[in-house]
Amino acid sequence: MILGGEMSNIKLTIYFDFACPFVYNTAVWLDMVQKNSDKKIEILWKHFSLQQNASTEEGFQVWETQDLKSTRSLMAAIAGEAARRQGEKLFQEFLFKLLIERNGPNRVPLNDNEVFKRIAEECGLDIEKFSNDLIDSSIIEIIRKDHEEAVKNHGTFGTPTYIFENGQGSFVKMFIPPENEAVEAFEDFIALFGKRNYFGELKRPQPPWPKGAL
């Protein structure tokens, strides 16, 4: 299952964190849209660290953590970028499979390189190259730059955050819609958040979720 395509008439940047269950919901939703719509969606997935964002420790920089296994999802982000070095298609295959395994019954950890290597092999990546890239410290700089760009340029505070071609952005928590409603829901979403810049914030008053959403 691949989210994105070479020829596209809709382009999105999505800031994500592998630890976020709503990112998983979004990935499944957009995959359904891709399979059921004649429109092509080109997605650029960029990193936003929920751990960094939530920290109240003065001067804390998750990218400077010496013990990577102690981080919430930095190792998964590194693995994602290691996969991306073998092409966007393989990166998206890896992203989707890791999200599925993280949010499925296995609940795989996000700080285990052996898990990432297994998934990479199942996705058809060159494992020797992938393993070497997992320990390339320069990858962390990509993740840091993504996060800082998200905050500075878009005011990002959570995941997933969508950035449209016109610069409009939207943070959306959602459940996975029925497949027969996926495309219509996406079209509604684009119409509201991608085109209507006069909507500043929408929030349902009924906590925690609307009746019937689950």
PDB file of N, CA and C in Angstrom, residues 3-41:
ATOM      1  N   LEU A   3       1.192   5.489  -0.223  1.00  0.00           N
ATOM      2  CA  LEU A   3       0.531   6.777  -0.106  1.00  0.00           C
ATOM      3  C   LEU A   3       1.325   7.788  -0.898  1.00  0.00           C
ATOM      4  N   GLY A   4       0.856   8.173  -2.036  1.00  0.00           N
ATOM      5  CA  GLY A   4       1.559   9.136  -2.860  1.00  0.00           C
ATOM      6  C   GLY A   4       1.703   8.584  -4.257  1.00  0.00           C
ATOM      7  N   GLY A   5       2.191   9.391  -5.175  1.00  0.00           N
ATOM      8  CA  GLY A   5       2.357   8.921  -6.527  1.00  0.00           C
ATOM      9  C   GLY A   5       3.225   9.872  -7.312  1.00  0.00           C
ATOM     10  N   GLU A   6       3.773   9.402  -8.428  1.00  0.00           N
ATOM     11  CA  GLU A   6       4.672  10.237  -9.207  1.00  0.00           C
ATOM     12  C   GLU A   6       3.903  11.339  -9.932  1.00  0.00           C
ATOM     13  N   MET A   7       2.743  11.055 -10.466  1.00  0.00           N
ATOM     14  CA  MET A   7       1.919  12.048 -11.145  1.00  0.00           C
ATOM     15  C   MET A   7       0.783  12.413 -10.213  1.00  0.00           C
ATOM     16  N   SER A   8       0.677  13.702  -9.915  1.00  0.00           N
ATOM     17  CA  SER A   8      -0.259  14.082  -8.870  1.00  0.00           C
ATOM     18  C   SER A   8      -0.951  15.378  -9.205  1.00  0.00           C
ATOM     19  N   ASN A   9      -2.230  15.496  -8.778  1.00  0.00           N
ATOM     20  CA  ASN A   9      -2.892  16.794  -8.882  1.00  0.00           C
ATOM     21  C   ASN A   9      -3.279  17.335  -7.512  1.00  0.00           C
ATOM     22  N   ILE A  10      -2.906  16.639  -6.460  1.00  0.00           N
ATOM     23  CA  ILE A  10      -3.057  17.144  -5.101  1.00  0.00           C
ATOM     24  C   ILE A  10      -1.747  16.889  -4.373  1.00  0.00           C
ATOM     25  N   LYS A  11      -1.190  17.947  -3.803  1.00  0.00           N
ATOM     26  CA  LYS A  11       0.067  17.810  -3.077  1.00  0.00           C
ATOM     27  C   LYS A  11      -0.133  18.224  -1.627  1.00  0.00           C
ATOM     28  N   LEU A  12       0.356  17.395  -0.732  1.00  0.00           N
ATOM     29  CA  LEU A  12       0.254  17.654   0.699  1.00  0.00           C
ATOM     30  C   LEU A  12       1.593  17.405   1.369  1.00  0.00           C
ATOM     31  N   THR A  13       1.908  18.228   2.338  1.00  0.00           N
ATOM     32  CA  THR A  13       2.978  17.912   3.277  1.00  0.00           C
ATOM     33  C   THR A  13       2.308  17.533   4.586  1.00  0.00           C
ATOM     34  N   ILE A  14       2.711  16.429   5.169  1.00  0.00           N
ATOM     35  CA  ILE A  14       2.133  15.992   6.441  1.00  0.00           C
ATOM     36  C   ILE A  14       3.254  15.820   7.460  1.00  0.00           C
ATOM     37  N   TYR A  15       3.160  16.577   8.542  1.00  0.00           N
ATOM     38  CA  TYR A  15       4.096  16.409   9.654  1.00  0.00           C
ATOM     39  C   TYR A  15       3.571  15.286  10.542  1.00  0.00           C
ATOM     40  N   PHE A  16       4.458  14.360  10.876  1.00  0.00           N
ATOM     41  CA  PHE A  16       4.005  13.158  11.567  1.00  0.00           C
ATOM     42  C   PHE A  16       5.013  12.698  12.608  1.00  0.00           C
ATOM     43  N   ASP A  17       4.534  11.850  13.496  1.00  0.00           N
ATOM     44  CA  ASP A  17       5.369  11.151  14.473  1.00  0.00           C
ATOM     45  C   ASP A  17       4.873   9.713  14.502  1.00  0.00           C
ATOM     46  N   PHE A  18       5.778   8.764  14.383  1.00  0.00           N
ATOM     47  CA  PHE A  18       5.381   7.353  14.379  1.00  0.00           C
ATOM     48  C   PHE A  18       4.626   6.957  15.642  1.00  0.00           C
ATOM     49  N   ALA A  19       4.804   7.715  16.726  1.00  0.00           N
ATOM     50  CA  ALA A  19       4.151   7.371  17.987  1.00  0.00           C
ATOM     51  C   ALA A  19       2.686   7.776  18.035  1.00  0.00           C
ATOM     52  N   CYS A  20       2.228   8.542  17.060  1.00  0.00           N
ATOM     53  CA  CYS A  20       0.877   9.102  17.102  1.00  0.00           C
ATOM     54  C   CYS A  20      -0.144   8.174  16.441  1.00  0.00           C
ATOM     55  N   PRO A  21      -1.155   7.711  17.169  1.00  0.00           N
ATOM     56  CA  PRO A  21      -2.168   6.829  16.568  1.00  0.00           C
ATOM     57  C   PRO A  21      -3.010   7.532  15.515  1.00  0.00           C
ATOM     58  N   PHE A  22      -3.123   8.853  15.604  1.00  0.00           N
ATOM     59  CA  PHE A  22      -3.912   9.576  14.609  1.00  0.00           C
ATOM     60  C   PHE A  22      -3.174   9.669  13.272  1.00  0.00           C
ATOM     61  N   VAL A  23      -1.859   9.559  13.314  1.00  0.00           N
ATOM     62  CA  VAL A  23      -1.083   9.458  12.073  1.00  0.00           C
ATOM     63  C   VAL A  23      -1.405   8.136  11.383  1.00  0.00           C
ATOM     64  N   TYR A  24      -1.504   7.082  12.157  1.00  0.00           N
ATOM     65  CA  TYR A  24      -1.904   5.781  11.594  1.00  0.00           C
ATOM     66  C   TYR A  24      -3.281   5.887  10.953  1.00  0.00           C
ATOM     67  N   ASN A  25      -4.241   6.473  11.654  1.00  0.00           N
ATOM     68  CA  ASN A  25      -5.587   6.630  11.098  1.00  0.00           C
ATOM     69  C   ASN A  25      -5.551   7.404   9.790  1.00  0.00           C
ATOM     70  N   THR A  26      -4.752   8.460   9.762  1.00  0.00           N
ATOM     71  CA  THR A  26      -4.624   9.280   8.562  1.00  0.00           C
ATOM     72  C   THR A  26      -4.030   8.483   7.409  1.00  0.00           C
ATOM     73  N   ALA A  27      -2.986   7.707   7.699  1.00  0.00           N
ATOM     74  CA  ALA A  27      -2.338   6.923   6.650  1.00  0.00           C
ATOM     75  C   ALA A  27      -3.298   5.909   6.039  1.00  0.00           C
ATOM     76  N   VAL A  28      -4.080   5.243   6.876  1.00  0.00           N
ATOM     77  CA  VAL A  28      -5.062   4.271   6.373  1.00  0.00           C
ATOM     78  C   VAL A  28      -6.124   4.985   5.546  1.00  0.00           C
ATOM     79  N   TRP A  29      -6.602   6.110   6.036  1.00  0.00           N
ATOM     80  CA  TRP A  29      -7.619   6.890   5.314  1.00  0.00           C
ATOM     81  C   TRP A  29      -7.111   7.315   3.937  1.00  0.00           C
ATOM     82  N   LEU A  30      -5.917   7.888   3.886  1.00  0.00           N
ATOM     83  CA  LEU A  30      -5.390   8.364   2.607  1.00  0.00           C
ATOM     84  C   LEU A  30      -5.093   7.215   1.656  1.00  0.00           C
ATOM     85  N   ASP A  31      -4.737   6.069   2.190  1.00  0.00           N
ATOM     86  CA  ASP A  31      -4.543   4.904   1.335  1.00  0.00           C
ATOM     87  C   ASP A  31      -5.866   4.489   0.690  1.00  0.00           C
ATOM     88  N   MET A  32      -6.957   4.546   1.452  1.00  0.00           N
ATOM     89  CA  MET A  32      -8.278   4.234   0.895  1.00  0.00           C
ATOM     90  C   MET A  32      -8.657   5.247  -0.178  1.00  0.00           C
ATOM     91  N   VAL A  33      -8.340   6.514   0.060  1.00  0.00           N
ATOM     92  CA  VAL A  33      -8.635   7.553  -0.930  1.00  0.00           C
ATOM     93  C   VAL A  33      -7.882   7.262  -2.219  1.00  0.00           C
ATOM     94  N   GLN A  34      -6.609   6.916  -2.098  1.00  0.00           N
ATOM     95  CA  GLN A  34      -5.800   6.619  -3.277  1.00  0.00           C
ATOM     96  C   GLN A  34      -6.381   5.468  -4.093  1.00  0.00           C
ATOM     97  N   LYS A  35      -6.895   4.473  -3.403  1.00  0.00           N
ATOM     98  CA  LYS A  35      -7.409   3.285  -4.096  1.00  0.00           C
ATOM     99  C   LYS A  35      -8.777   3.513  -4.719  1.00  0.00           C
ATOM    100  N   ASN A  36      -9.510   4.505  -4.243  1.00  0.00           N
ATOM    101  CA  ASN A  36     -10.894   4.679  -4.679  1.00  0.00           C
ATOM    102  C   ASN A  36     -11.165   5.988  -5.412  1.00  0.00           C
ATOM    103  N   SER A  37     -10.137   6.756  -5.680  1.00  0.00           N
ATOM    104  CA  SER A  37     -10.309   8.039  -6.353  1.00  0.00           C
ATOM    105  C   SER A  37      -9.469   8.086  -7.615  1.00  0.00           C
ATOM    106  N   ASP A  38      -9.945   8.834  -8.611  1.00  0.00           N
ATOM    107  CA  ASP A  38      -9.151   9.009  -9.819  1.00  0.00           C
ATOM    108  C   ASP A  38      -8.124  10.124  -9.652  1.00  0.00           C
ATOM    109  N   LYS A  39      -8.162  10.801  -8.511  1.00  0.00           N
ATOM    110  CA  LYS A  39      -7.186  11.852  -8.241  1.00  0.00           C
ATOM    111  C   LYS A  39      -5.928  11.236  -7.644  1.00  0.00           C
ATOM    112  N   LYS A  40      -4.804  11.802  -8.022  1.00  0.00           N
ATOM    113  CA  LYS A  40      -3.532  11.366  -7.465  1.00  0.00           C
ATOM    114  C   LYS A  40      -3.154  12.303  -6.323  1.00  0.00           C
ATOM    115  N   ILE A  41      -2.643  11.734  -5.278  1.00  0.00           N
ATOM    116  CA  ILE A  41      -2.222  12.522  -4.125  1.00  0.00           C
ATOM    117  C   ILE A  41      -0.728  12.305  -3.907  1.00  0.00           C
TER     118      ILE A  41
END
